[in-house]
Structure formats: C-alpha cells, structure tokens
Short mmCIF file of C-alpha atoms and ligand atoms in Angstrom, two decimals:
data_model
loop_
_atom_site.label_atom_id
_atom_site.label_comp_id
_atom_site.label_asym_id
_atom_site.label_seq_id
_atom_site.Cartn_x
_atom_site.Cartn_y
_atom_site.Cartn_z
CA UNK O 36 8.38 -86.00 361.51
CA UNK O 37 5.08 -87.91 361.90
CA UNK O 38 4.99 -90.87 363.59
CA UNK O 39 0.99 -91.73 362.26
CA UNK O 40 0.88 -95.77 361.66
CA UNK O 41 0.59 -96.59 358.21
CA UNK O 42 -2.91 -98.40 357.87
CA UNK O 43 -4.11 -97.68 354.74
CA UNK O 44 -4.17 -100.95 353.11
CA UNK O 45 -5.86 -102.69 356.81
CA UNK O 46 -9.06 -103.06 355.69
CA UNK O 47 -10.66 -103.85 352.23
CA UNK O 48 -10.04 -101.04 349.93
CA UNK O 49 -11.17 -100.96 346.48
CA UNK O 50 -8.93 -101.60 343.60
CA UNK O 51 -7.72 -98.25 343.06
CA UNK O 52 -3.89 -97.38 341.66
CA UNK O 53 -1.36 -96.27 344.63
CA UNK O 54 -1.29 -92.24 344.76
CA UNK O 55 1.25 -89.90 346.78
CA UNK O 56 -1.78 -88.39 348.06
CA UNK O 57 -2.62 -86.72 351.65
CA UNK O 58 -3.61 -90.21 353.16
CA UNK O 59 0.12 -91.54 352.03
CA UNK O 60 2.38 -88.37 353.25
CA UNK O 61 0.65 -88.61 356.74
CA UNK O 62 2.22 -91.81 357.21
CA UNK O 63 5.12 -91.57 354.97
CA UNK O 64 7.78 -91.98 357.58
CA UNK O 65 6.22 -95.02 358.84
CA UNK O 66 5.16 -96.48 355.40
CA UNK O 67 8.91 -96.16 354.11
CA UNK O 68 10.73 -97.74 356.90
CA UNK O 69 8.57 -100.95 357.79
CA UNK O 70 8.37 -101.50 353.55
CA UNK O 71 11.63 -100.50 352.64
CA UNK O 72 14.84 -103.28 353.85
CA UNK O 73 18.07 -101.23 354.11
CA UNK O 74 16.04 -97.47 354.00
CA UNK O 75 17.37 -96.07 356.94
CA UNK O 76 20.83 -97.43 356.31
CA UNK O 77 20.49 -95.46 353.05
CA UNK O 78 19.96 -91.96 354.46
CA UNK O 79 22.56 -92.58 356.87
CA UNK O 80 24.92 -93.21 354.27
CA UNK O 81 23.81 -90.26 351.71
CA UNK O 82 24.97 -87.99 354.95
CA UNK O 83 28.41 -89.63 354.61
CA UNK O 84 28.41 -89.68 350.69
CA UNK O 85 27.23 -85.60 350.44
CA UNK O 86 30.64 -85.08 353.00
CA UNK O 87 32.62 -86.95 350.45
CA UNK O 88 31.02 -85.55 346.99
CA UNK O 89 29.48 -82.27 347.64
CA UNK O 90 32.02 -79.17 346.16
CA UNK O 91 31.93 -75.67 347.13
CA UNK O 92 29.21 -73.45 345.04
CA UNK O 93 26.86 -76.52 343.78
CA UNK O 94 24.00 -77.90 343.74
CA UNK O 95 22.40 -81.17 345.32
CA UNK O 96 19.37 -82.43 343.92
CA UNK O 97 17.25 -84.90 346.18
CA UNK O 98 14.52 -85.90 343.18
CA UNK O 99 11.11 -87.05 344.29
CA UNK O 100 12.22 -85.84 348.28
CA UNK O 101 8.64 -86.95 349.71
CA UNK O 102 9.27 -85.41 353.33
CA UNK O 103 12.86 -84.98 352.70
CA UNK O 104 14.99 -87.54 354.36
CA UNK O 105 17.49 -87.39 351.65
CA UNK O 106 17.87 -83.77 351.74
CA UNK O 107 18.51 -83.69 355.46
CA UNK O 108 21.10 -86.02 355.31
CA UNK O 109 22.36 -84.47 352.46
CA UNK O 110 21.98 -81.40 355.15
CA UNK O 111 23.97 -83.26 357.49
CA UNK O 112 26.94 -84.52 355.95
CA UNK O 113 27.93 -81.49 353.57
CA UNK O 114 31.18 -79.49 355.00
CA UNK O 115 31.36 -77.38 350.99
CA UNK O 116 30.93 -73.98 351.62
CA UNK O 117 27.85 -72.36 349.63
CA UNK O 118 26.18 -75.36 348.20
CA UNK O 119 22.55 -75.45 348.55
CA UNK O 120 19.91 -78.72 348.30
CA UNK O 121 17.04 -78.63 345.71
CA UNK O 122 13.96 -81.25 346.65
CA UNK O 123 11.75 -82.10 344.23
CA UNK O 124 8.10 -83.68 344.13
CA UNK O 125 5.13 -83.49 342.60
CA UNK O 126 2.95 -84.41 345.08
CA UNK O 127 1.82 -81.10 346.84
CA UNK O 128 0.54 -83.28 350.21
CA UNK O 129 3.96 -84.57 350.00
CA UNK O 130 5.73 -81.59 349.41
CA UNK O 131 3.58 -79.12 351.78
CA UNK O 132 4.87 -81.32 355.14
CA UNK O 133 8.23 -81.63 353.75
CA UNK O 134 8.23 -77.54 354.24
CA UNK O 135 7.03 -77.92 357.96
CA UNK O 136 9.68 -80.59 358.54
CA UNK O 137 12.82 -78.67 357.01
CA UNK O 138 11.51 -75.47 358.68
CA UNK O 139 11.62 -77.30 362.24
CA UNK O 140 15.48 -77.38 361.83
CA UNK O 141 18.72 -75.50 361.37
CA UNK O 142 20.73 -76.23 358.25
CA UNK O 143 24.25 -74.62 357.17
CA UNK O 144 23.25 -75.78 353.74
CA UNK O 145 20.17 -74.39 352.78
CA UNK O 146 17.28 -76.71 351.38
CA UNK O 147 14.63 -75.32 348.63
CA UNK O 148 12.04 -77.00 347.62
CA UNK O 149 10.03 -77.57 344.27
CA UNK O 150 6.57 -79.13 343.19
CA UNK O 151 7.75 -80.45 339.71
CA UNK O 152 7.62 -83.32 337.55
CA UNK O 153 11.39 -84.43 338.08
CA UNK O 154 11.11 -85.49 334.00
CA UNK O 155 10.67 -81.84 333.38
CA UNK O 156 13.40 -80.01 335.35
CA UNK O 157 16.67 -78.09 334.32
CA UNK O 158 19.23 -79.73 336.19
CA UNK O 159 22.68 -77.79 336.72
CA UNK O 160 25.95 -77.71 338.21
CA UNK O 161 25.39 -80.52 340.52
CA UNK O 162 27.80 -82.70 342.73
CA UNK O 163 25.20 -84.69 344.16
CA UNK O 164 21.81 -85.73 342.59
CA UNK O 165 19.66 -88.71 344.43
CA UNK O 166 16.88 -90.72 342.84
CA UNK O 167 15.71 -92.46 346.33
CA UNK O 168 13.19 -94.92 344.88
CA UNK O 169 11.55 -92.60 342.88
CA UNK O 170 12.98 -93.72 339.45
CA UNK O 171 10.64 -96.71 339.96
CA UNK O 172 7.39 -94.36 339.49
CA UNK O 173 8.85 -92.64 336.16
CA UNK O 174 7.23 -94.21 333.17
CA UNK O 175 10.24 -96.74 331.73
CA UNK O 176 9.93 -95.03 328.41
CA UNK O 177 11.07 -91.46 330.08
CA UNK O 178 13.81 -92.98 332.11
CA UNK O 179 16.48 -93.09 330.08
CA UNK O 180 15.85 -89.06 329.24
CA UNK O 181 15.85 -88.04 332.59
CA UNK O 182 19.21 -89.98 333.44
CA UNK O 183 20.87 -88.08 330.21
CA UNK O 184 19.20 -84.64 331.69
CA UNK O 185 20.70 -85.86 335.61
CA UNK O 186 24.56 -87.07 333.65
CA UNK O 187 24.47 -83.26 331.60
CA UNK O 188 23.86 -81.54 334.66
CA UNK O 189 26.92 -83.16 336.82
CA UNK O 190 29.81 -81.57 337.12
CA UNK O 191 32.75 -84.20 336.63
CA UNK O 192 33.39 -86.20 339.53
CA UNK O 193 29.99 -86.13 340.88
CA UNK O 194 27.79 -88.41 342.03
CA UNK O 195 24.53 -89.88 341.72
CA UNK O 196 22.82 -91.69 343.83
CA UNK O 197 20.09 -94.50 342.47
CA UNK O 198 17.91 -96.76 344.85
CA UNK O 199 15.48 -99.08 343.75
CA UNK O 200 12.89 -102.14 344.00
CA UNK O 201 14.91 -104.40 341.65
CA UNK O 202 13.46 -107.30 339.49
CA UNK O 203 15.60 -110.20 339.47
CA UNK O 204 15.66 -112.31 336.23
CA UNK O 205 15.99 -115.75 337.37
CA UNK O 206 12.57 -116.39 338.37
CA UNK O 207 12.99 -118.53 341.13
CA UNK O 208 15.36 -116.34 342.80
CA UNK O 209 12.60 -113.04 342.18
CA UNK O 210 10.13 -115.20 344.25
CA UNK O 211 12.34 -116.01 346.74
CA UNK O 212 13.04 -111.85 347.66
CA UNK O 213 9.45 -111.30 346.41
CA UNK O 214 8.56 -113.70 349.64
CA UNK O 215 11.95 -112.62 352.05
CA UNK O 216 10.70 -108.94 351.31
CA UNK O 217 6.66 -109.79 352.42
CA UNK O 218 8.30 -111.56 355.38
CA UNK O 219 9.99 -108.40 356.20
CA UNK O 220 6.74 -106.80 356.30
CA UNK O 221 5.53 -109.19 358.29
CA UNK O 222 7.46 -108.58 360.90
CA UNK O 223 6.85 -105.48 360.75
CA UNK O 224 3.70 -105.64 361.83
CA UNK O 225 1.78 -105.92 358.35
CA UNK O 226 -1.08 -108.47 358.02
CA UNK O 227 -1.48 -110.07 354.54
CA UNK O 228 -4.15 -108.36 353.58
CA UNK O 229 -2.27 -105.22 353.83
CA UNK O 230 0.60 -106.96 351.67
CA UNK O 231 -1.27 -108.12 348.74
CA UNK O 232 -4.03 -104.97 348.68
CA UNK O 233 -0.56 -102.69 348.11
CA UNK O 234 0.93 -105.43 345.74
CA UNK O 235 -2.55 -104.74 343.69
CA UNK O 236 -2.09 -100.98 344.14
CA UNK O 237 1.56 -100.96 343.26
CA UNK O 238 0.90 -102.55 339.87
CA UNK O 239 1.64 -101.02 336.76
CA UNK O 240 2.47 -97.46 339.35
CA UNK O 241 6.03 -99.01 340.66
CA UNK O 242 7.96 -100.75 337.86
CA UNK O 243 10.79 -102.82 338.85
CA UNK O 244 13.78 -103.81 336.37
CA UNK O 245 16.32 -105.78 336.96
CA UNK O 246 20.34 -104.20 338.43
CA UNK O 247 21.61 -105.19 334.82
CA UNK O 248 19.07 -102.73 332.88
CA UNK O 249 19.89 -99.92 335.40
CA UNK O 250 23.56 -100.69 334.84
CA UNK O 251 23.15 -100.65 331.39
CA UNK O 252 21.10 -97.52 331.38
CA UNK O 253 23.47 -95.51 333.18
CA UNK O 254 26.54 -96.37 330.98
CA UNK O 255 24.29 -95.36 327.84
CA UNK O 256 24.16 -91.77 329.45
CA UNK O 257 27.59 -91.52 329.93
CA UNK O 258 28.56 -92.68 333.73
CA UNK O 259 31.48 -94.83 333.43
CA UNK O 260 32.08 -95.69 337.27
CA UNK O 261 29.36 -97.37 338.45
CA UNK O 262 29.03 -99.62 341.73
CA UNK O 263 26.18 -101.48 343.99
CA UNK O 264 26.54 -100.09 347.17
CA UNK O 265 23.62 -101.74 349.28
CA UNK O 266 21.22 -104.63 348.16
CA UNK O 267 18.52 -105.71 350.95
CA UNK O 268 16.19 -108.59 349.30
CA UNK O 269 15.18 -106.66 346.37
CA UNK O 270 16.49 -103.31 347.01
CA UNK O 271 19.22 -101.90 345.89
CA UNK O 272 21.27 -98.76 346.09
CA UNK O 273 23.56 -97.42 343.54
CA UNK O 274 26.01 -95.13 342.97
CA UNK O 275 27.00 -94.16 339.33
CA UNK O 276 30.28 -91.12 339.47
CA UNK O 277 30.38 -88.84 336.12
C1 GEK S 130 12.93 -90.70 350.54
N1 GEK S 130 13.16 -90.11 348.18
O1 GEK S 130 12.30 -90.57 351.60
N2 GEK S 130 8.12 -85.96 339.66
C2 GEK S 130 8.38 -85.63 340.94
N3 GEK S 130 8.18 -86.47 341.99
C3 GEK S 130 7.67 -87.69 341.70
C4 GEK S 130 7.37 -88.10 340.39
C5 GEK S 130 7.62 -87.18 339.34
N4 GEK S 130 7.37 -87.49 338.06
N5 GEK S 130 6.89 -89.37 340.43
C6 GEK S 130 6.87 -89.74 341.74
N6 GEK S 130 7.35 -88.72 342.51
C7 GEK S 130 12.20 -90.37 349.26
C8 GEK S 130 11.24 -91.47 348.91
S1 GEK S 130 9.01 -92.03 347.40
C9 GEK S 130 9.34 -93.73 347.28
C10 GEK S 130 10.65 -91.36 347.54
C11 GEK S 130 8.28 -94.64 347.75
C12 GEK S 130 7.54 -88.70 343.96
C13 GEK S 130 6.31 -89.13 344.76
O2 GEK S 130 5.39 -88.07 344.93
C14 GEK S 130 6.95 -89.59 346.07
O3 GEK S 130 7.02 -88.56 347.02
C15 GEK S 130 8.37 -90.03 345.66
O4 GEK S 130 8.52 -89.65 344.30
C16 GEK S 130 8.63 -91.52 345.76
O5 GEK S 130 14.09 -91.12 350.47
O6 GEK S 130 7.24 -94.20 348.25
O7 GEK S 130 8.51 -95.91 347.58
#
C-alpha cells in the first residue's frame, strides 16, 4: 500500500467540500491512520470477527472499501469454505488502487470489487457486511434504507459491522473528544492549519450522530443484539448480530 504523507490540507486551500478524489486515495493509508483513534485496532479485529461469523457459501460485504483494508482482513481471518468478499465504492481513484493492492496478494477467499453507490446495491446472503466509517458520508435521510437493505440481506446469525465519528450529546463532553481527537492529530504530526482546513472541508460531507441514534436505528431495522465494541475519543465501532 502507499505510504505518500497526507498533506493536503498543509497549506491554504480554498474552501472547497472534502472529495474521495485522486489527491485523497494517494494518501489514504496515511490519512486514515494518523485521523482515525482505534483504526488499525479495527481491521485487526474484523480479521478475528470474519473467523468467527463468516459461513460456508456467503457473502461478505466491505461497503465503501476505499483501498480495502476491511476486505483483507476479512481475507485474513475467514476459515468458511467458498465464501467470497464484495468491496464497494464509488470513488473510481479509490477503487482503481484498491485493484492494484488486492492483486499484489494471495487470498483463499476471493475479493471482487464494485464502483457503486452502496445506497443502491442488492445485498444477499451475507454473514458479514462492514460499514467502516462510511455510513458517516450517506446522506442521514438514506441511512435508515440502506440499514433495512444491509438487515434483509443477512442471513440469521450474521453480523454487521458499524464504525463511526460519533456526536456526543452532552456538549461539554463533545468538546472535550472534539479537542482529545485534534490532540491526537497533533501528535501525529498535523499542524493546526491542517486540522481546522479539514474540519471546514468535512462539514456538511461527514455527519456525525450520536451512539444512541445508531442504536436506535439499528433496532428499527430489525437487529436485536447489538453491542459497542471499541470507542476511541469519538469513534466508535459496533457490532449489531441479525
Ligand atoms: C477502510 N472502509 O479503510 N457509495 C459507495 N462508497 C461511498 C459512498 C457511497 N454512497 N459514499 C462514500 N463512499 C474504509 C474507509 S472511507 C472513511 C472508508 C474515511 C466511500 C468513499 O469513496 C470512501 O472510499 C469511503 O466511503 C469512506 O476501512 O475516509 O473517513
């Protein structure tokens, strides 16, 4: 994968809305894990969660794959014979070096990729479907659609996988991981220039809500178990079992 510094946001840019373009999936793998607390903790753990959920003869979905982390550790950790991993994007920058990257290794479980909008696709027989911060960038109106097409294409017993930038209601405590989150940045070798000019990007493109809307959400489509697995600042990982 790409190891290209993410310095899109280092000098003065002007005010334009955040795009998965070709600028953003050159950098991808570095932009993800220096913004993202608890990312690569994630994908380890989706390797261990596809050995524990994926069945024989299904399908994984790994919705809005960018470069396909998920569906590599999905790759990883499945031990089902004849399952196969479906990655999704619409971003064709995104989704042509996600190709080059699953071509460069072996899998047992093999990976095919899409370029669709995730709110338009036929989702079937699935044990494992993953929404790795990409639910964020669906309109909130369409959200609650796409989780009832996601829940009517499980197969009982499976699981889906929902990571997020949360909002938290109390507003004292949102500033507070609002601020521990740009500190994480920070130290990751973001200036604050680069912090607010993707705040201003981000805007009205990545809508946060808070853990109790996405819990509530999923139990209106039908999930019934549903647990926080991971919360960094404000991220947070959840798994919802049909
Ligand atoms: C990872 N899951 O590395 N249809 C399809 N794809 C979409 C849509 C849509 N309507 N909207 C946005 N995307 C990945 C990280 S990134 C998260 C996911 C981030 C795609 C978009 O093109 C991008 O590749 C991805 O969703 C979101 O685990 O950048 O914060």
């Amino acid at each position: 994968m790409s190891n290209k510094k993410d310095d899109i946001f280092a000098k003065p840019v002007s005010p334009l809305p955040f795009r998965f373009d070709e600028s953003v999936a050159e950098v991808f793998p570095d932009m993800i894990s220096r913004s993202v607390p608890g990312y690569q903790s994630i994908i380890r753990n989706v390797s261990k969660l596809a050995t524990h959920f994926v069945t024989d003869n299904s399908n994984c979905y790994d919705l809005g794959c960018s470069l396909g982390a998920v569906s590599l550790a999905m790759s990883s950790g499945i031990t089902a014979n004849n399952a196969q991993i479906i990655g999704v994007d619409n971003s064709s920058a995104m989704l042509e070096r996600c190709q080059h990257h699953i071509d460069a290794f072996k899998h047992s479980t093999p990976i095919k990729l899409i370029e669709a909008d995730i709110s338009k696709l036929d989702i079937q027989n699935a044990s494992m479907v993953a929404l790795n911060f990409t639910l964020q960038f669906i309109a909130q109106e369409e959200r609650a659609s796409l989780l009832q097409t996601i829940f009517d294409g499980m197969n009982e017993g499976a699981v889906l996988i929902l990571s997020e930038k949360i909002r938290i209601e109390e507003q004292s405590l949102d500033e507070l991981m609002i601020n521990l989150h740009h500190e994480f940045k920070m130290e990751n070798g973001y200036s604050a220039l680069e912090i607010s000019q993707k705040r201003n990007a981000l805007e009205n493109v990545l809508v946060p809500e808070t853990i109790e809307s996405h819990h509530q959400r999923l139990k209106n489509v039908g999930f019934s178990s549903i647990t926080n697995w991971l919360q960094h600042y404000n991220f947070v990982s959840i798994i919802a079992v049909k």
